[in-house]
């Protein structure tokens, strides 16, 4: 029988192998839904619902839910925490810090529910999906540190950044840059690109390894060491502080029409 779960913690590491010392390849944020495919001791092999990404999580870090609750949360009206961190309080007066990008379902006057647990949150700390522009969302991550596998303002990787800002406008992208490069429509020339398009970059072997979001005035916002803004041209990303090109442009994609 298929098992379902929801992340009811601030963040949960998703690991490559069922071990605390294994590489973190992804990260669940509050409200993320998962399906369970296997178990090994205290570990669950899961697929995240929004992108079907596979990894292992500690079974004690997830809330088990039934299929009915899974469908309610999956199909309900999404809102997202917009501040770097927002305090939500449960009916038992337990406080929880939800990071930006945490998903709240069917919020009514600051109140929402997960698997029978009721929470309240200040109305100024979240937005309904799609009510803030993609660029405005991206700019809120400026200065966030780079962390492989991360999806929060406290540590985020290049494709995690792109995925979470699109998620907050209710568009689901795949997890890795190479997967995201297969979505959307091709833009043949950089002078035909517009703000909100995605630029993908490859290594010497031709493999897509990096992604960023194109801004106005030939600039790009991306996670590299930190979430930063650099110059972009048909060669790639030019880093002024290093006075060199750091990433080789491979392809430009448009996700939004």
PDB file of C-alpha atoms in Angstrom:
ATOM      1  CA  UNK A   1       0.000   0.000   0.000  1.00  0.00           C
ATOM      2  CA  UNK A   2       1.302   3.454  -0.939  1.00  0.00           C
ATOM      3  CA  UNK A   3       2.323   5.579   2.049  1.00  0.00           C
ATOM      4  CA  UNK A   4       2.128   9.372   2.115  1.00  0.00           C
ATOM      5  CA  UNK A   5       3.706  12.066   4.239  1.00  0.00           C
ATOM      6  CA  UNK A   6       4.103  15.810   4.736  1.00  0.00           C
ATOM      7  CA  UNK A   7       7.004  17.831   6.085  1.00  0.00           C
ATOM      8  CA  UNK A   8       5.834  19.431   9.320  1.00  0.00           C
ATOM      9  CA  UNK A   9       9.301  20.611  10.371  1.00  0.00           C
ATOM     10  CA  UNK A  10      11.097  23.745   9.220  1.00  0.00           C
ATOM     11  CA  UNK A  11      13.461  21.801   6.957  1.00  0.00           C
ATOM     12  CA  UNK A  12      14.371  18.151   6.474  1.00  0.00           C
ATOM     13  CA  UNK A  13      17.545  16.903   4.739  1.00  0.00           C
ATOM     14  CA  UNK A  14      17.059  14.417   1.905  1.00  0.00           C
ATOM     15  CA  UNK A  15      20.096  12.189   1.535  1.00  0.00           C
ATOM     16  CA  UNK A  16      21.569  10.130  -1.284  1.00  0.00           C
ATOM     17  CA  UNK A  17      21.867   7.021   0.887  1.00  0.00           C
ATOM     18  CA  UNK A  18      20.120   5.919   4.125  1.00  0.00           C
ATOM     19  CA  UNK A  19      22.755   7.373   6.445  1.00  0.00           C
ATOM     20  CA  UNK A  20      23.228  10.580   8.449  1.00  0.00           C
ATOM     21  CA  UNK A  21      26.680  10.922   6.903  1.00  0.00           C
ATOM     22  CA  UNK A  22      25.440  10.577   3.326  1.00  0.00           C
ATOM     23  CA  UNK A  23      25.445  13.543   0.961  1.00  0.00           C
ATOM     24  CA  UNK A  24      22.407  15.833   1.184  1.00  0.00           C
ATOM     25  CA  UNK A  25      20.953  15.950  -2.328  1.00  0.00           C
ATOM     26  CA  UNK A  26      17.728  17.808  -1.569  1.00  0.00           C
ATOM     27  CA  UNK A  27      15.802  19.455   1.218  1.00  0.00           C
ATOM     28  CA  UNK A  28      12.160  19.373   2.220  1.00  0.00           C
ATOM     29  CA  UNK A  29      10.588  22.597   3.417  1.00  0.00           C
ATOM     30  CA  UNK A  30       7.533  22.889   5.623  1.00  0.00           C
ATOM     31  CA  UNK A  31       4.429  21.723   3.760  1.00  0.00           C
ATOM     32  CA  UNK A  32       6.229  19.639   1.134  1.00  0.00           C
ATOM     33  CA  UNK A  33       4.454  16.387   0.309  1.00  0.00           C
ATOM     34  CA  UNK A  34       6.142  13.037  -0.204  1.00  0.00           C
ATOM     35  CA  UNK A  35       5.348   9.488  -1.275  1.00  0.00           C
ATOM     36  CA  UNK A  36       7.154   6.581   0.377  1.00  0.00           C
ATOM     37  CA  UNK A  37       8.529   3.794  -1.836  1.00  0.00           C
ATOM     38  CA  UNK A  38      10.753   1.776   0.475  1.00  0.00           C
ATOM     39  CA  UNK A  39      12.136   1.656   4.008  1.00  0.00           C
ATOM     40  CA  UNK A  40      15.399   0.550   5.562  1.00  0.00           C
ATOM     41  CA  UNK A  41      15.754   0.598   9.343  1.00  0.00           C
ATOM     42  CA  UNK A  42      14.913   4.200  10.351  1.00  0.00           C
ATOM     43  CA  UNK A  43      15.064   5.503   6.780  1.00  0.00           C
ATOM     44  CA  UNK A  44      12.418   6.036   4.126  1.00  0.00           C
ATOM     45  CA  UNK A  45      13.033   6.133   0.381  1.00  0.00           C
ATOM     46  CA  UNK A  46      10.791   8.939  -0.827  1.00  0.00           C
ATOM     47  CA  UNK A  47       9.789  10.860  -3.914  1.00  0.00           C
ATOM     48  CA  UNK A  48       8.836  14.496  -3.447  1.00  0.00           C
ATOM     49  CA  UNK A  49       5.400  15.136  -4.878  1.00  0.00           C
ATOM     50  CA  UNK A  50       6.130  18.429  -6.647  1.00  0.00           C
ATOM     51  CA  UNK A  51       9.097  17.147  -8.666  1.00  0.00           C
ATOM     52  CA  UNK A  52       9.301  13.347  -8.185  1.00  0.00           C
ATOM     53  CA  UNK A  53      12.855  13.650  -6.817  1.00  0.00           C
ATOM     54  CA  UNK A  54      14.173  10.595  -5.006  1.00  0.00           C
ATOM     55  CA  UNK A  55      16.135  10.405  -1.778  1.00  0.00           C
ATOM     56  CA  UNK A  56      16.254   9.076   1.770  1.00  0.00           C
ATOM     57  CA  UNK A  57      14.887  10.770   4.888  1.00  0.00           C
ATOM     58  CA  UNK A  58      14.824   9.897   8.576  1.00  0.00           C
ATOM     59  CA  UNK A  59      11.354   8.478   9.242  1.00  0.00           C
ATOM     60  CA  UNK A  60      11.112  10.496  12.472  1.00  0.00           C
ATOM     61  CA  UNK A  61      11.269  13.742  10.499  1.00  0.00           C
ATOM     62  CA  UNK A  62       8.034  13.282   8.552  1.00  0.00           C
ATOM     63  CA  UNK A  63       4.336  13.288   9.447  1.00  0.00           C
ATOM     64  CA  UNK A  64       2.445  10.314   8.044  1.00  0.00           C
ATOM     65  CA  UNK A  65      -0.869  11.208   6.417  1.00  0.00           C
ATOM     66  CA  UNK A  66      -3.608   9.260   4.673  1.00  0.00           C
ATOM     67  CA  UNK A  67      -4.495   9.539   0.997  1.00  0.00           C
ATOM     68  CA  UNK A  68      -7.453  11.840   1.656  1.00  0.00           C
ATOM     69  CA  UNK A  69      -5.303  14.365   3.531  1.00  0.00           C
ATOM     70  CA  UNK A  70      -2.583  14.047   0.882  1.00  0.00           C
ATOM     71  CA  UNK A  71      -5.071  14.972  -1.840  1.00  0.00           C
ATOM     72  CA  UNK A  72      -6.452  17.876   0.203  1.00  0.00           C
ATOM     73  CA  UNK A  73      -3.001  19.327   0.722  1.00  0.00           C
ATOM     74  CA  UNK A  74      -1.950  18.690  -2.884  1.00  0.00           C
ATOM     75  CA  UNK A  75      -5.041  20.251  -4.421  1.00  0.00           C
ATOM     76  CA  UNK A  76      -5.727  23.032  -1.917  1.00  0.00           C
ATOM     77  CA  UNK A  77      -5.024  26.718  -2.466  1.00  0.00           C
ATOM     78  CA  UNK A  78      -1.287  27.280  -1.904  1.00  0.00           C
ATOM     79  CA  UNK A  79       0.327  30.135  -0.019  1.00  0.00           C
ATOM     80  CA  UNK A  80       4.021  30.533   0.751  1.00  0.00           C
ATOM     81  CA  UNK A  81       6.056  32.113   3.521  1.00  0.00           C
ATOM     82  CA  UNK A  82       7.695  35.205   2.052  1.00  0.00           C
ATOM     83  CA  UNK A  83       9.990  36.336   4.882  1.00  0.00           C
ATOM     84  CA  UNK A  84      13.300  34.568   5.482  1.00  0.00           C
ATOM     85  CA  UNK A  85      11.676  32.901   8.478  1.00  0.00           C
ATOM     86  CA  UNK A  86       8.158  33.148   9.885  1.00  0.00           C
ATOM     87  CA  UNK A  87       6.817  31.985  13.228  1.00  0.00           C
ATOM     88  CA  UNK A  88       3.714  29.835  13.186  1.00  0.00           C
ATOM     89  CA  UNK A  89       2.017  28.782  16.406  1.00  0.00           C
ATOM     90  CA  UNK A  90       0.111  25.559  16.933  1.00  0.00           C
ATOM     91  CA  UNK A  91      -3.036  25.249  19.019  1.00  0.00           C
ATOM     92  CA  UNK A  92      -0.851  23.691  21.733  1.00  0.00           C
ATOM     93  CA  UNK A  93       1.195  26.946  21.770  1.00  0.00           C
ATOM     94  CA  UNK A  94       4.208  25.293  20.156  1.00  0.00           C
ATOM     95  CA  UNK A  95       6.115  27.710  17.924  1.00  0.00           C
ATOM     96  CA  UNK A  96       7.650  26.669  14.625  1.00  0.00           C
ATOM     97  CA  UNK A  97       9.930  28.688  12.355  1.00  0.00           C
ATOM     98  CA  UNK A  98       8.937  28.208   8.719  1.00  0.00           C
ATOM     99  CA  UNK A  99      11.508  29.303   6.111  1.00  0.00           C
ATOM    100  CA  UNK A 100      10.732  31.255   2.969  1.00  0.00           C
ATOM    101  CA  UNK A 101       9.147  28.896   0.467  1.00  0.00           C
ATOM    102  CA  UNK A 102       7.353  26.869   3.129  1.00  0.00           C
ATOM    103  CA  UNK A 103       3.937  25.886   1.770  1.00  0.00           C
ATOM    104  CA  UNK A 104       0.686  26.616   3.594  1.00  0.00           C
ATOM    105  CA  UNK A 105      -2.581  25.186   2.279  1.00  0.00           C
ATOM    106  CA  UNK A 106      -6.028  26.819   2.374  1.00  0.00           C
ATOM    107  CA  UNK A 107      -5.038  29.610   4.756  1.00  0.00           C
ATOM    108  CA  UNK A 108      -8.045  31.418   6.220  1.00  0.00           C
ATOM    109  CA  UNK A 109      -7.306  34.630   8.113  1.00  0.00           C
ATOM    110  CA  UNK A 110      -3.882  33.326   9.102  1.00  0.00           C
ATOM    111  CA  UNK A 111      -5.122  29.893  10.135  1.00  0.00           C
ATOM    112  CA  UNK A 112      -4.315  26.611   8.407  1.00  0.00           C
ATOM    113  CA  UNK A 113      -4.270  22.907   9.184  1.00  0.00           C
ATOM    114  CA  UNK A 114      -2.063  19.898   8.499  1.00  0.00           C
ATOM    115  CA  UNK A 115      -3.247  16.428   9.417  1.00  0.00           C
ATOM    116  CA  UNK A 116      -5.472  17.696  12.212  1.00  0.00           C
ATOM    117  CA  UNK A 117      -2.814  20.050  13.588  1.00  0.00           C
ATOM    118  CA  UNK A 118      -3.986  23.662  13.509  1.00  0.00           C
ATOM    119  CA  UNK A 119      -1.606  26.577  13.106  1.00  0.00           C
ATOM    120  CA  UNK A 120      -1.830  30.356  13.049  1.00  0.00           C
ATOM    121  CA  UNK A 121       0.533  32.767  11.318  1.00  0.00           C
ATOM    122  CA  UNK A 122       0.643  36.531  10.837  1.00  0.00           C
ATOM    123  CA  UNK A 123      -1.010  37.531   7.562  1.00  0.00           C
ATOM    124  CA  UNK A 124       1.976  39.727   6.648  1.00  0.00           C
ATOM    125  CA  UNK A 125       4.378  36.786   6.601  1.00  0.00           C
ATOM    126  CA  UNK A 126       2.978  34.834   3.651  1.00  0.00           C
ATOM    127  CA  UNK A 127       1.589  35.382   0.169  1.00  0.00           C
ATOM    128  CA  UNK A 128      -0.844  33.530  -2.028  1.00  0.00           C
ATOM    129  CA  UNK A 129       0.919  31.803  -4.906  1.00  0.00           C
ATOM    130  CA  UNK A 130       1.530  34.106  -7.847  1.00  0.00           C
ATOM    131  CA  UNK A 131       0.832  37.442  -6.146  1.00  0.00           C
ATOM    132  CA  UNK A 132       4.464  38.647  -6.262  1.00  0.00           C
ATOM    133  CA  UNK A 133       6.563  38.728  -9.427  1.00  0.00           C
ATOM    134  CA  UNK A 134       9.229  36.145 -10.100  1.00  0.00           C
ATOM    135  CA  UNK A 135      11.961  38.785 -10.055  1.00  0.00           C
ATOM    136  CA  UNK A 136      10.830  40.240  -6.737  1.00  0.00           C
ATOM    137  CA  UNK A 137      10.898  36.752  -5.238  1.00  0.00           C
ATOM    138  CA  UNK A 138      14.368  36.072  -6.614  1.00  0.00           C
ATOM    139  CA  UNK A 139      15.770  39.333  -5.233  1.00  0.00           C
ATOM    140  CA  UNK A 140      14.723  38.338  -1.721  1.00  0.00           C
ATOM    141  CA  UNK A 141      17.357  35.583  -1.812  1.00  0.00           C
ATOM    142  CA  UNK A 142      20.271  37.934  -2.501  1.00  0.00           C
ATOM    143  CA  UNK A 143      23.110  37.180  -0.108  1.00  0.00           C
ATOM    144  CA  UNK A 144      21.861  33.726   0.839  1.00  0.00           C
ATOM    145  CA  UNK A 145      24.792  31.297   1.178  1.00  0.00           C
ATOM    146  CA  UNK A 146      25.303  28.514  -1.334  1.00  0.00           C
ATOM    147  CA  UNK A 147      24.685  25.019   0.007  1.00  0.00           C
ATOM    148  CA  UNK A 148      24.551  21.880  -2.116  1.00  0.00           C
ATOM    149  CA  UNK A 149      21.063  20.380  -1.930  1.00  0.00           C
ATOM    150  CA  UNK A 150      19.612  23.389  -0.100  1.00  0.00           C
ATOM    151  CA  UNK A 151      16.313  25.134  -0.867  1.00  0.00           C
ATOM    152  CA  UNK A 152      16.075  27.725   1.914  1.00  0.00           C
ATOM    153  CA  UNK A 153      17.433  31.276   2.442  1.00  0.00           C
ATOM    154  CA  UNK A 154      19.876  29.786   4.959  1.00  0.00           C
ATOM    155  CA  UNK A 155      21.555  27.623   2.318  1.00  0.00           C
ATOM    156  CA  UNK A 156      20.521  27.077  -1.283  1.00  0.00           C
ATOM    157  CA  UNK A 157      21.971  25.718  -4.523  1.00  0.00           C
ATOM    158  CA  UNK A 158      21.522  27.097  -8.030  1.00  0.00           C
ATOM    159  CA  UNK A 159      18.684  24.845  -9.163  1.00  0.00           C
ATOM    160  CA  UNK A 160      17.050  24.891  -5.728  1.00  0.00           C
ATOM    161  CA  UNK A 161      16.844  28.679  -5.982  1.00  0.00           C
ATOM    162  CA  UNK A 162      15.190  28.528  -9.388  1.00  0.00           C
ATOM    163  CA  UNK A 163      12.817  25.764  -8.347  1.00  0.00           C
ATOM    164  CA  UNK A 164      11.589  27.482  -5.186  1.00  0.00           C
ATOM    165  CA  UNK A 165      10.922  30.899  -6.742  1.00  0.00           C
ATOM    166  CA  UNK A 166       8.911  29.286  -9.539  1.00  0.00           C
ATOM    167  CA  UNK A 167       7.079  27.166  -6.991  1.00  0.00           C
ATOM    168  CA  UNK A 168       5.965  30.356  -5.252  1.00  0.00           C
ATOM    169  CA  UNK A 169       4.224  31.439  -8.440  1.00  0.00           C
ATOM    170  CA  UNK A 170       2.633  27.982  -8.645  1.00  0.00           C
ATOM    171  CA  UNK A 171       4.886  26.560 -11.370  1.00  0.00           C
ATOM    172  CA  UNK A 172       6.587  23.255 -10.592  1.00  0.00           C
ATOM    173  CA  UNK A 173      10.058  22.761 -12.038  1.00  0.00           C
ATOM    174  CA  UNK A 174      12.295  19.732 -11.737  1.00  0.00           C
ATOM    175  CA  UNK A 175      15.031  19.699  -9.087  1.00  0.00           C
ATOM    176  CA  UNK A 176      18.342  19.623 -10.971  1.00  0.00           C
ATOM    177  CA  UNK A 177      19.603  22.157 -13.507  1.00  0.00           C
ATOM    178  CA  UNK A 178      20.007  19.454 -16.174  1.00  0.00           C
ATOM    179  CA  UNK A 179      16.351  18.488 -15.675  1.00  0.00           C
ATOM    180  CA  UNK A 180      15.124  22.088 -15.675  1.00  0.00           C
ATOM    181  CA  UNK A 181      16.944  22.663 -18.979  1.00  0.00           C
ATOM    182  CA  UNK A 182      14.512  20.216 -20.587  1.00  0.00           C
ATOM    183  CA  UNK A 183      11.487  22.304 -19.579  1.00  0.00           C
ATOM    184  CA  UNK A 184      10.088  25.393 -21.294  1.00  0.00           C
ATOM    185  CA  UNK A 185      10.802  26.668 -24.800  1.00  0.00           C
ATOM    186  CA  UNK A 186      14.170  27.472 -26.363  1.00  0.00           C
ATOM    187  CA  UNK A 187      15.268  31.072 -26.853  1.00  0.00           C
ATOM    188  CA  UNK A 188      17.793  31.065 -29.672  1.00  0.00           C
ATOM    189  CA  UNK A 189      19.649  34.319 -29.000  1.00  0.00           C
ATOM    190  CA  UNK A 190      20.431  36.167 -25.805  1.00  0.00           C
ATOM    191  CA  UNK A 191      19.143  39.434 -27.273  1.00  0.00           C
ATOM    192  CA  UNK A 192      15.741  37.741 -27.592  1.00  0.00           C
ATOM    193  CA  UNK A 193      15.668  36.825 -23.900  1.00  0.00           C
ATOM    194  CA  UNK A 194      13.647  38.720 -21.321  1.00  0.00           C
ATOM    195  CA  UNK A 195      13.528  39.100 -17.568  1.00  0.00           C
ATOM    196  CA  UNK A 196      12.447  35.832 -15.970  1.00  0.00           C
ATOM    197  CA  UNK A 197      13.994  33.558 -18.597  1.00  0.00           C
ATOM    198  CA  UNK A 198      16.426  30.913 -17.386  1.00  0.00           C
ATOM    199  CA  UNK A 199      20.024  30.650 -18.555  1.00  0.00           C
ATOM    200  CA  UNK A 200      21.791  27.287 -18.316  1.00  0.00           C
ATOM    201  CA  UNK A 201      25.527  26.689 -18.300  1.00  0.00           C
ATOM    202  CA  UNK A 202      27.665  23.661 -19.079  1.00  0.00           C
ATOM    203  CA  UNK A 203      31.084  22.294 -18.217  1.00  0.00           C
ATOM    204  CA  UNK A 204      33.897  21.267 -20.546  1.00  0.00           C
ATOM    205  CA  UNK A 205      32.146  17.940 -21.152  1.00  0.00           C
ATOM    206  CA  UNK A 206      28.935  19.640 -22.265  1.00  0.00           C
ATOM    207  CA  UNK A 207      26.953  18.717 -19.156  1.00  0.00           C
ATOM    208  CA  UNK A 208      24.494  21.273 -17.750  1.00  0.00           C
ATOM    209  CA  UNK A 209      25.804  22.161 -14.285  1.00  0.00           C
ATOM    210  CA  UNK A 210      24.422  25.625 -13.470  1.00  0.00           C
ATOM    211  CA  UNK A 211      21.326  27.792 -13.878  1.00  0.00           C
ATOM    212  CA  UNK A 212      20.311  31.364 -13.142  1.00  0.00           C
ATOM    213  CA  UNK A 213      17.435  33.744 -13.788  1.00  0.00           C
ATOM    214  CA  UNK A 214      17.910  36.520 -16.320  1.00  0.00           C
ATOM    215  CA  UNK A 215      17.307  40.100 -15.153  1.00  0.00           C
ATOM    216  CA  UNK A 216      17.095  43.349 -17.086  1.00  0.00           C
ATOM    217  CA  UNK A 217      20.200  45.118 -18.397  1.00  0.00           C
ATOM    218  CA  UNK A 218      22.175  41.963 -19.261  1.00  0.00           C
ATOM    219  CA  UNK A 219      22.358  40.694 -15.705  1.00  0.00           C
ATOM    220  CA  UNK A 220      21.740  37.326 -14.091  1.00  0.00           C
ATOM    221  CA  UNK A 221      20.830  36.302 -10.538  1.00  0.00           C
ATOM    222  CA  UNK A 222      22.266  32.945  -9.520  1.00  0.00           C
ATOM    223  CA  UNK A 223      23.636  30.968  -6.567  1.00  0.00           C
ATOM    224  CA  UNK A 224      27.414  30.677  -6.773  1.00  0.00           C
ATOM    225  CA  UNK A 225      29.157  30.979  -3.413  1.00  0.00           C
ATOM    226  CA  UNK A 226      26.246  33.200  -2.500  1.00  0.00           C
ATOM    227  CA  UNK A 227      23.106  34.326  -4.302  1.00  0.00           C
ATOM    228  CA  UNK A 228      24.472  37.201  -6.371  1.00  0.00           C
ATOM    229  CA  UNK A 229      23.979  39.267  -9.500  1.00  0.00           C
ATOM    230  CA  UNK A 230      26.553  39.216 -12.307  1.00  0.00           C
ATOM    231  CA  UNK A 231      26.825  40.312 -15.925  1.00  0.00           C
ATOM    232  CA  UNK A 232      25.577  37.995 -18.674  1.00  0.00           C
ATOM    233  CA  UNK A 233      26.401  37.910 -22.379  1.00  0.00           C
ATOM    234  CA  UNK A 234      26.508  35.336 -25.179  1.00  0.00           C
ATOM    235  CA  UNK A 235      29.698  33.859 -23.725  1.00  0.00           C
ATOM    236  CA  UNK A 236      28.306  33.344 -20.233  1.00  0.00           C
ATOM    237  CA  UNK A 237      28.549  34.855 -16.752  1.00  0.00           C
ATOM    238  CA  UNK A 238      31.209  37.509 -16.196  1.00  0.00           C
ATOM    239  CA  UNK A 239      32.278  38.028 -12.584  1.00  0.00           C
ATOM    240  CA  UNK A 240      33.554  41.593 -12.101  1.00  0.00           C
ATOM    241  CA  UNK A 241      35.361  40.861  -8.838  1.00  0.00           C
ATOM    242  CA  UNK A 242      37.292  38.001 -10.461  1.00  0.00           C
ATOM    243  CA  UNK A 243      37.520  39.825 -13.798  1.00  0.00           C
ATOM    244  CA  UNK A 244      36.749  36.673 -15.744  1.00  0.00           C
ATOM    245  CA  UNK A 245      34.005  34.458 -17.125  1.00  0.00           C
ATOM    246  CA  UNK A 246      32.979  31.867 -14.563  1.00  0.00           C
ATOM    247  CA  UNK A 247      30.243  29.957 -16.413  1.00  0.00           C
ATOM    248  CA  UNK A 248      29.831  29.034 -20.080  1.00  0.00           C
ATOM    249  CA  UNK A 249      26.373  29.776 -21.534  1.00  0.00           C
ATOM    250  CA  UNK A 250      24.735  26.736 -23.116  1.00  0.00           C
ATOM    251  CA  UNK A 251      21.011  27.420 -23.548  1.00  0.00           C
ATOM    252  CA  UNK A 252      18.235  29.861 -22.609  1.00  0.00           C
ATOM    253  CA  UNK A 253      14.743  28.675 -21.750  1.00  0.00           C
ATOM    254  CA  UNK A 254      11.439  30.495 -21.260  1.00  0.00           C
ATOM    255  CA  UNK A 255       9.142  28.924 -18.684  1.00  0.00           C
ATOM    256  CA  UNK A 256       6.526  31.680 -18.582  1.00  0.00           C
ATOM    257  CA  UNK A 257       4.896  32.743 -21.829  1.00  0.00           C
TER     258      UNK A 257
END
